[in-house]
Amino acid sequence: MMRVTLVSMVVGAGLLLAGCGSGGGSESASGGASKSSGFAALKMGNKVEVSSFQGGYGLDMFEEFGKEFAAAKKVEVKVGGDPRIWLQLQPRFVGGNPPDLTWPGWGMDYWKLVKENQLMQLDEALDSMAADGKTKWRETFEPGLLALGQEDGKTWMLPYHFNINGWWANKTVFDKNGLKVPTTYEELLTVGEQLKAKGIAPITFQGQYPYYSIFGFVLPWAISAGGMQQLDDMQNLVPGAWGSAAVVKAAEMMTELRTKGFFQSGATGMSHTESQSEFLLGKAAMIPCGTWLHSEMKDVWPKGAEAVFMLPPALASGKDATNICVGIEPWVIPAKGKNPLGGIELYKYMTTQENAVRFVEAKGTLMGIKGANEKAKLPEHLKEPARLFGQSQAVWSPMFSIWYPKFKKALEGATAQLMNGEITPKQFAEACEAAAEETRNDAKVMKHKYSRG
């Protein structure tokens, strides 16, 4: 299931999405979080504690890296984890006893930690040499992903692996019927009719979780109609952005697909796994979903079924055609850890290109480390996402969904109504704009500023 990651910033997710060189930030958080630097004065302790979210990627590679680092540096490394590690970490942050390096998981409010001065600002560390001694550590990371953990030019969170959001096409269905996977919205309209004629639903979706439709339909098509600045304005709650012609256009495209009968019957009531199973069984030809599809569905993946990743088919005359939505789940250095330099040096070791390649090949995920995805033997299902990421001129993450959860909830409600045909595209945009205005005018809600570098 999609995790809304920091970025991401896809996203995810954690941080779900952001643009190349872009960064998000909290105005109030950035003003108060001055716990920075001090890097040069840090002394290496003889113990390093690591606490990690324990999800689909397990802990084994982190334990392996820890053992290698311990042997090389003559220190003791303890690696622990839990599927709900944030519940264990929250009291430790409050009590001033956090670990030295942590991936707190999707349940942690990262920006709240920044506001409360619980995280170390990492720019001095990033400007020091990487573990290979050849370049600055900062040069290790994909800049668009590194930016997702920044605010006002200060870096608080670091990327590791990342997901890409998009669509998947059932290659088996397309090949069997001699059809071409659409690359534009106009092609989608044509191939959709051909699929319907063969009794196959062109598209299914995770109707129980409307955010899949926000990230898979609304935002990509608003960008296609209005460009990346349109998305930036929406993220920043600029008056009128959510009620703009671009949002209306995106809603019109969704409505057109619904009225043409392109969406699988019953999809509005399906869970993520139900709709994804329907897709893999060939009952629907396409589905919006991220690069986690393969790992999430591997236990029920039908023998012989093939799926290929694709960008949401955008307008043929649309803007920023290579834009791509990503999400990271960042690692951080707690400011009050007993051995922050130990945490930094261990993470430098984990983020060498060699070790990043090892992680890609062991876990089958993309990495936010420069060159790792190109050098690694990627599983087949990640080759196309990696290619699209590499050629993208505009990487983004729906940060607003993390910053403003109440606003996101309102958008989900409006999206569900639109997909059910209960409101018109214009009413959809008006509902989104009204929710944005309410958030904008709520003095109790911390405001954020998304900027593109």
Coordinates of C-alpha atoms in Angstrom, one line a residue:
M1 CA 0.0 0.0 0.0
M2 CA 1.2 3.5 -0.8
R3 CA 2.9 5.1 2.1
V4 CA 2.9 8.9 1.9
T5 CA 6.6 9.5 2.4
L6 CA 8.5 12.5 3.1
V7 CA 8.9 13.7 -0.2
S8 CA 7.8 12.4 -1.6
M9 CA 8.6 12.9 -1.3
V10 CA 6.9 10.6 -3.1
V11 CA 6.0 10.7 -1.0
G12 CA 5.7 7.7 0.8
A13 CA 5.6 8.3 2.3
G14 CA 7.5 9.8 4.5
L15 CA 8.4 12.5 2.0
L16 CA 6.6 11.9 -1.2
L17 CA 7.6 14.2 -4.1
A18 CA 9.7 17.3 -5.1
G19 CA 11.3 18.9 -8.1
C20 CA 14.9 18.7 -9.2
G21 CA 16.7 21.1 -6.9
S22 CA 13.5 21.8 -5.1
G23 CA 12.9 21.8 -1.5
G24 CA 10.1 22.2 1.0
G25 CA 10.1 23.8 4.3
S26 CA 8.2 25.0 7.3
E27 CA 8.4 28.7 7.7
S28 CA 8.0 28.5 11.5
A29 CA 10.0 25.4 11.8
S30 CA 12.9 26.9 9.9
G31 CA 12.9 29.9 12.1
G32 CA 13.2 27.9 15.3
A33 CA 15.4 25.1 14.3
S34 CA 18.9 26.4 14.7
K35 CA 20.5 23.3 16.2
S36 CA 23.0 22.9 13.4
S37 CA 26.7 22.7 12.8
G38 CA 29.0 21.8 15.5
F39 CA 30.0 19.0 13.2
A40 CA 33.7 19.9 13.2
A41 CA 33.8 19.7 17.0
L42 CA 32.2 16.2 17.2
K43 CA 34.2 13.4 18.6
M44 CA 33.7 9.8 17.6
G45 CA 32.4 7.6 20.4
N46 CA 33.0 3.9 20.7
K47 CA 29.4 2.8 20.4
V48 CA 26.8 3.5 17.6
E49 CA 23.1 2.8 18.0
V50 CA 20.9 2.5 15.0
S51 CA 17.1 2.3 15.2
S52 CA 15.3 1.5 11.9
F53 CA 11.8 1.0 10.6
Q54 CA 11.4 -2.7 10.0
G55 CA 9.3 -3.1 6.8
G56 CA 9.6 -5.0 3.6
Y57 CA 13.3 -4.5 3.3
G58 CA 14.0 -6.0 6.8
L59 CA 17.1 -5.1 8.9
D60 CA 19.6 -7.6 7.5
M61 CA 21.5 -5.3 5.2
F62 CA 21.6 -2.6 7.9
E63 CA 23.0 -5.2 10.3
E64 CA 25.5 -6.3 7.7
F65 CA 26.7 -2.7 7.1
G66 CA 26.9 -2.2 10.8
K67 CA 29.1 -5.2 11.3
E68 CA 31.5 -4.1 8.5
F69 CA 31.7 -0.6 9.9
A70 CA 32.3 -1.9 13.4
A71 CA 35.2 -4.0 12.2
A72 CA 36.7 -1.2 10.2
K73 CA 36.4 1.5 12.8
K74 CA 36.9 -0.7 16.0
V75 CA 33.6 0.4 17.5
E76 CA 30.5 -1.4 18.7
V77 CA 27.4 -1.0 16.5
K78 CA 23.9 -2.0 17.7
V79 CA 21.2 -2.2 15.1
G80 CA 17.5 -2.6 16.2
G81 CA 14.2 -2.2 14.5
D82 CA 10.4 -2.6 14.7
P83 CA 7.5 -2.2 12.3
R84 CA 6.2 0.6 14.4
I85 CA 9.6 2.0 15.5
W86 CA 8.3 5.6 15.7
L87 CA 6.3 4.6 18.8
Q88 CA 9.5 3.6 20.5
L89 CA 11.4 6.6 19.3
Q90 CA 8.9 9.3 20.3
P91 CA 9.5 8.9 24.1
R92 CA 13.2 8.6 23.6
F93 CA 13.3 11.9 21.7
V94 CA 11.3 13.5 24.5
G95 CA 13.5 12.0 27.1
G96 CA 16.7 13.1 25.4
N97 CA 17.9 9.6 24.8
P98 CA 17.5 9.0 21.1
P99 CA 19.7 6.6 19.0
D100 CA 22.7 7.9 16.9
L101 CA 21.2 7.1 13.5
T102 CA 17.6 6.3 12.7
W103 CA 15.0 5.7 9.9
P104 CA 12.0 6.6 12.1
G105 CA 9.4 5.2 9.6
W106 CA 6.3 6.6 8.0
G107 CA 4.5 7.2 11.4
M108 CA 7.0 9.8 12.5
D109 CA 6.3 13.5 12.1
Y110 CA 9.7 14.6 10.8
W111 CA 9.0 18.3 10.5
K112 CA 7.8 18.4 14.1
L113 CA 11.2 16.9 15.1
V114 CA 12.9 19.7 13.2
K115 CA 10.7 22.3 14.9
E116 CA 11.6 20.9 18.3
N117 CA 15.3 21.0 17.6
Q118 CA 15.5 17.2 17.8
L119 CA 17.4 16.7 14.6
M120 CA 21.0 17.7 13.6
Q121 CA 21.4 20.0 10.7
L122 CA 23.5 18.1 8.3
D123 CA 25.0 20.6 5.9
E124 CA 28.5 20.8 7.5
A125 CA 28.5 17.0 7.4
L126 CA 27.4 17.0 3.8
D127 CA 30.2 19.3 2.9
S128 CA 32.8 17.0 4.5
M129 CA 34.3 14.2 2.5
A130 CA 32.3 11.1 1.6
A131 CA 33.5 7.7 2.9
D132 CA 35.5 7.1 -0.3
G133 CA 37.5 10.3 0.3
K134 CA 37.0 11.4 -3.3
T135 CA 34.1 13.9 -3.2
K136 CA 32.0 15.8 -0.8
W137 CA 29.4 13.6 0.8
R138 CA 26.7 15.9 -0.6
E139 CA 27.7 14.8 -4.1
T140 CA 26.7 11.3 -3.1
F141 CA 23.0 12.0 -3.3
E142 CA 20.6 12.6 -6.1
P143 CA 20.0 16.4 -5.7
G144 CA 16.2 16.3 -6.3
L145 CA 15.9 13.7 -3.5
L146 CA 18.3 15.4 -1.1
A147 CA 16.2 18.6 -1.5
L148 CA 13.2 16.8 -0.1
G149 CA 14.8 16.9 3.4
Q150 CA 15.6 20.6 3.2
E151 CA 14.0 23.8 4.3
D152 CA 15.3 27.2 3.6
G153 CA 18.6 25.7 2.4
K154 CA 19.1 23.6 5.5
T155 CA 19.3 19.9 5.3
W156 CA 17.7 17.8 8.1
M157 CA 16.8 14.5 6.4
L158 CA 18.8 12.3 4.0
P159 CA 17.4 10.0 1.3
Y160 CA 18.2 6.3 0.9
H161 CA 15.9 4.2 -1.2
F162 CA 13.0 5.7 -3.0
N163 CA 9.7 4.9 -4.8
I164 CA 8.3 6.3 -8.0
N165 CA 4.6 6.9 -8.5
G166 CA 3.0 6.4 -11.9
W167 CA 0.9 3.8 -13.7
W168 CA 1.4 0.2 -14.6
A169 CA 0.2 -1.5 -17.8
N170 CA -0.6 -5.2 -17.9
K171 CA 1.9 -6.1 -20.7
T172 CA 0.4 -9.6 -21.1
V173 CA -3.0 -8.0 -21.9
F174 CA -1.6 -5.5 -24.3
D175 CA 0.6 -8.0 -26.1
K176 CA -2.1 -10.7 -26.3
N177 CA -4.5 -8.2 -28.0
G178 CA -1.9 -6.5 -30.2
L179 CA -2.3 -3.1 -28.5
K180 CA 0.2 -0.4 -27.7
V181 CA 0.6 1.0 -24.2
P182 CA -0.6 4.7 -24.5
T183 CA 1.9 7.5 -23.9
T184 CA -0.6 10.4 -24.2
Y185 CA -4.1 11.0 -23.0
E186 CA -5.3 11.1 -26.6
E187 CA -3.8 7.6 -27.2
L188 CA -5.4 6.5 -24.0
L189 CA -8.8 7.5 -25.4
T190 CA -8.2 5.4 -28.5
V191 CA -6.8 2.3 -26.8
G192 CA -9.4 2.4 -24.1
E193 CA -12.2 1.9 -26.7
Q194 CA -10.2 -1.0 -28.2
L195 CA -9.9 -2.6 -24.8
K196 CA -13.5 -2.1 -24.0
A197 CA -14.4 -3.8 -27.3
K198 CA -12.5 -6.9 -26.1
G199 CA -14.3 -6.9 -22.7
I200 CA -11.4 -5.6 -20.7
A201 CA -11.7 -2.6 -18.4
P202 CA -9.1 0.0 -19.5
I203 CA -8.3 1.2 -16.0
T204 CA -8.9 0.1 -12.4
F205 CA -8.0 2.0 -9.2
Q206 CA -7.9 1.8 -5.4
G207 CA -11.2 3.4 -4.7
Q208 CA -11.1 2.9 -1.0
Y209 CA -8.0 5.1 -0.8
P210 CA -8.7 8.2 -3.0
Y211 CA -5.1 9.5 -2.6
Y212 CA -4.1 7.0 -5.3
S213 CA -6.3 9.0 -7.6
I214 CA -5.0 12.3 -6.4
F215 CA -1.4 11.2 -7.1
G216 CA -2.3 9.2 -10.2
F217 CA -4.8 11.4 -12.0
V218 CA -5.4 14.9 -10.4
L219 CA -1.8 16.1 -9.9
P220 CA -0.1 14.7 -13.0
W221 CA -2.9 16.0 -15.3
A222 CA -3.0 19.4 -13.5
I223 CA 0.8 19.6 -14.2
S224 CA 0.2 18.6 -17.8
A225 CA -2.4 21.4 -18.2
G226 CA -0.6 24.0 -16.1
G227 CA 3.0 23.1 -15.8
M228 CA 5.2 22.6 -12.7
Q229 CA 4.6 26.2 -11.5
Q230 CA 0.9 25.2 -11.3
L231 CA 1.9 22.3 -8.9
D232 CA 4.2 24.6 -6.9
D233 CA 1.3 27.1 -6.4
M234 CA -1.0 24.3 -5.3
Q235 CA 1.6 23.1 -2.8
N236 CA 2.0 26.6 -1.4
L237 CA -1.8 27.1 -1.2
V238 CA -1.6 30.2 -3.5
P239 CA -5.1 31.7 -3.7
G240 CA -6.9 30.3 -6.7
A241 CA -4.4 27.6 -7.5
W242 CA -6.6 24.7 -6.5
G243 CA -9.6 26.3 -8.3
S244 CA -7.6 27.0 -11.4
A245 CA -8.4 26.0 -15.0
A246 CA -5.6 23.3 -14.8
V247 CA -7.4 21.6 -11.9
V248 CA -10.7 21.8 -13.7
K249 CA -9.0 20.3 -16.8
A250 CA -7.6 17.4 -14.8
A251 CA -11.1 16.8 -13.3
E252 CA -12.6 16.9 -16.8
M253 CA -10.2 14.2 -18.0
M254 CA -11.2 12.0 -15.0
T255 CA -14.8 12.6 -15.7
E256 CA -14.4 11.8 -19.4
L257 CA -12.9 8.5 -18.6
R258 CA -15.7 7.7 -16.1
T259 CA -18.4 8.6 -18.6
K260 CA -16.8 6.6 -21.4
G261 CA -16.8 3.6 -19.1
F262 CA -13.0 3.3 -18.9
F263 CA -12.9 2.6 -15.2
Q264 CA -13.5 -0.9 -14.0
S265 CA -17.0 -1.5 -12.6
G266 CA -16.8 -1.6 -8.8
A267 CA -13.4 0.0 -8.5
T268 CA -14.7 2.8 -6.3
G269 CA -15.2 0.2 -3.6
M270 CA -12.0 -1.7 -4.0
S271 CA -9.0 -1.8 -1.7
H272 CA -5.5 -1.4 -3.0
T273 CA -4.8 -5.2 -3.1
E274 CA -8.2 -6.0 -4.6
S275 CA -7.8 -3.6 -7.5
Q276 CA -4.2 -4.6 -8.0
S277 CA -5.2 -8.2 -8.1
E278 CA -7.8 -7.4 -10.7
F279 CA -5.1 -5.7 -12.7
L280 CA -2.7 -8.6 -12.5
L281 CA -5.5 -11.0 -13.5
G282 CA -6.0 -9.0 -16.7
K283 CA -9.5 -7.8 -15.8
A284 CA -8.2 -4.3 -16.2
A285 CA -5.3 -3.1 -18.4
M286 CA -3.9 -0.2 -16.4
I287 CA -3.7 1.0 -12.8
P288 CA -2.1 4.0 -11.0
C289 CA 0.4 2.7 -8.5
G290 CA 4.1 3.1 -7.5
T291 CA 7.1 1.0 -7.8
W292 CA 6.2 -1.0 -4.7
L293 CA 3.6 -2.9 -6.7
H294 CA 5.8 -5.9 -7.4
S295 CA 7.0 -6.3 -3.8
E296 CA 3.5 -5.8 -2.4
M297 CA 1.8 -8.3 -4.8
K298 CA 4.6 -10.8 -5.3
D299 CA 2.9 -13.5 -3.2
V300 CA -0.2 -13.5 -5.4
W301 CA 1.4 -12.5 -8.7
P302 CA -0.2 -14.7 -11.4
K303 CA 2.3 -17.0 -13.2
G304 CA 3.2 -15.5 -16.5
A305 CA 1.7 -12.1 -15.9
E306 CA 3.9 -9.2 -16.9
A307 CA 3.5 -5.5 -15.9
V308 CA 5.4 -2.5 -17.3
F309 CA 5.7 0.8 -15.5
M310 CA 4.5 3.9 -17.4
L311 CA 4.0 7.6 -16.7
P312 CA 0.3 8.8 -16.5
P313 CA -0.7 9.4 -20.1
A314 CA -0.5 13.2 -20.3
L315 CA -2.0 15.7 -22.9
A316 CA -0.1 15.4 -26.2
S317 CA 0.3 19.2 -26.1
G318 CA 0.8 19.2 -22.3
K319 CA 3.6 20.8 -20.3
D320 CA 6.6 19.2 -18.5
A321 CA 6.0 15.8 -20.1
T322 CA 8.9 14.1 -18.3
N323 CA 7.7 15.1 -14.8
I324 CA 7.8 12.2 -12.3
C325 CA 6.5 11.8 -8.8
V326 CA 8.8 10.3 -6.2
G327 CA 8.8 9.5 -2.5
I328 CA 11.6 8.9 0.0
E329 CA 11.7 7.5 3.6
P330 CA 14.5 9.5 5.1
W331 CA 17.1 8.8 7.7
V332 CA 18.1 11.4 10.3
I333 CA 20.8 12.1 12.9
P334 CA 19.2 12.9 16.3
A335 CA 20.7 16.1 17.8
K336 CA 20.8 14.6 21.3
G337 CA 22.3 11.2 20.4
K338 CA 25.3 10.1 22.4
N339 CA 27.4 9.6 19.3
P340 CA 26.1 11.7 16.4
L341 CA 29.5 11.5 14.6
G342 CA 29.3 7.8 14.8
G343 CA 25.8 7.9 13.2
I344 CA 27.1 10.2 10.4
E345 CA 30.1 8.1 9.6
L346 CA 28.1 4.9 9.6
Y347 CA 25.5 6.5 7.2
K348 CA 28.4 7.7 5.0
Y349 CA 29.5 4.0 4.8
M350 CA 25.9 2.9 4.0
T351 CA 25.7 5.4 1.2
T352 CA 28.8 4.6 -0.7
Q353 CA 28.0 3.7 -4.3
E354 CA 29.3 0.2 -3.7
N355 CA 27.0 -0.4 -0.7
A356 CA 24.1 1.3 -2.5
V357 CA 24.5 -1.1 -5.4
R358 CA 24.5 -4.0 -2.9
F359 CA 21.2 -2.7 -1.4
V360 CA 19.6 -2.4 -4.8
E361 CA 20.5 -5.9 -5.8
A362 CA 19.6 -7.4 -2.4
K363 CA 16.2 -5.6 -1.9
G364 CA 15.1 -4.7 -5.4
T365 CA 14.5 -1.0 -4.9
L366 CA 15.8 2.2 -6.4
M367 CA 18.4 4.2 -4.5
G368 CA 18.8 7.9 -4.0
I369 CA 22.6 7.5 -4.4
K370 CA 24.1 8.8 -7.7
G371 CA 25.1 6.1 -10.1
A372 CA 23.8 3.2 -8.0
N373 CA 20.8 2.4 -10.1
E374 CA 22.7 2.6 -13.3
K375 CA 25.5 0.3 -12.0
A376 CA 23.3 -2.3 -10.3
K377 CA 21.6 -5.3 -11.9
L378 CA 18.1 -4.0 -11.5
P379 CA 15.2 -6.4 -11.5
E380 CA 13.2 -6.2 -14.7
H381 CA 10.3 -4.4 -13.1
L382 CA 12.6 -1.5 -12.0
K383 CA 14.4 -0.9 -15.3
E384 CA 11.7 1.3 -16.9
P385 CA 11.1 3.4 -13.7
A386 CA 14.9 3.9 -13.4
R387 CA 15.0 5.0 -17.1
L388 CA 12.2 7.5 -16.7
F389 CA 13.7 8.9 -13.5
G390 CA 17.0 9.3 -15.2
Q391 CA 15.5 11.3 -18.1
S392 CA 13.1 13.4 -16.0
Q393 CA 13.5 17.2 -16.0
A394 CA 11.0 17.7 -13.2
V395 CA 11.0 15.4 -10.1
W396 CA 8.3 16.2 -7.5
S397 CA 6.6 15.1 -4.4
P398 CA 3.2 16.1 -3.0
M399 CA 4.6 17.7 0.2
F400 CA 1.2 19.3 1.0
S401 CA -0.2 15.9 1.8
I402 CA 2.3 15.6 4.7
W403 CA 2.2 19.2 5.7
Y404 CA -1.6 19.5 5.8
P405 CA -3.3 16.2 6.7
K406 CA -6.8 17.8 7.2
F407 CA -6.5 19.4 3.8
K408 CA -5.5 16.1 2.2
K409 CA -8.5 14.5 3.8
A410 CA -10.8 17.1 2.2
L411 CA -9.2 16.5 -1.2
E412 CA -9.7 12.8 -0.8
G413 CA -13.4 13.4 -0.1
A414 CA -13.8 15.6 -3.2
T415 CA -11.9 13.1 -5.4
A416 CA -14.1 10.2 -4.3
Q417 CA -17.1 12.3 -5.1
L418 CA -15.7 13.1 -8.5
M419 CA -14.9 9.5 -9.3
N420 CA -18.4 8.5 -8.2
G421 CA -19.9 11.1 -10.5
E422 CA -21.5 13.0 -7.6
I423 CA -19.9 16.4 -8.5
T424 CA -18.8 18.1 -11.6
P425 CA -15.2 19.0 -12.5
K426 CA -16.0 22.7 -11.7
Q427 CA -17.5 21.7 -8.3
F428 CA -14.5 19.6 -7.6
A429 CA -12.1 22.5 -8.2
E430 CA -14.3 24.7 -6.0
A431 CA -14.3 22.2 -3.2
C432 CA -10.5 21.9 -3.4
E433 CA -10.0 25.7 -3.4
A434 CA -12.4 26.0 -0.4
A435 CA -10.4 23.5 1.5
A436 CA -7.1 25.3 0.6
E437 CA -8.6 28.6 1.7
E438 CA -9.7 27.1 5.0
T439 CA -6.1 25.7 5.6
R440 CA -4.6 29.0 4.5
N441 CA -6.6 31.0 6.9
D442 CA -6.2 28.6 9.9
A443 CA -3.7 30.3 12.2
K444 CA -3.2 27.1 14.1
V445 CA -1.9 25.3 11.1
M446 CA 1.9 25.6 10.6
K447 CA 2.5 26.9 7.0
H448 CA 5.1 25.7 4.7
K449 CA 6.9 27.1 1.7
Y450 CA 7.7 24.9 -1.3
S451 CA 10.5 26.4 -3.5
R452 CA 12.1 25.1 -6.6
G453 CA 15.8 25.8 -6.8

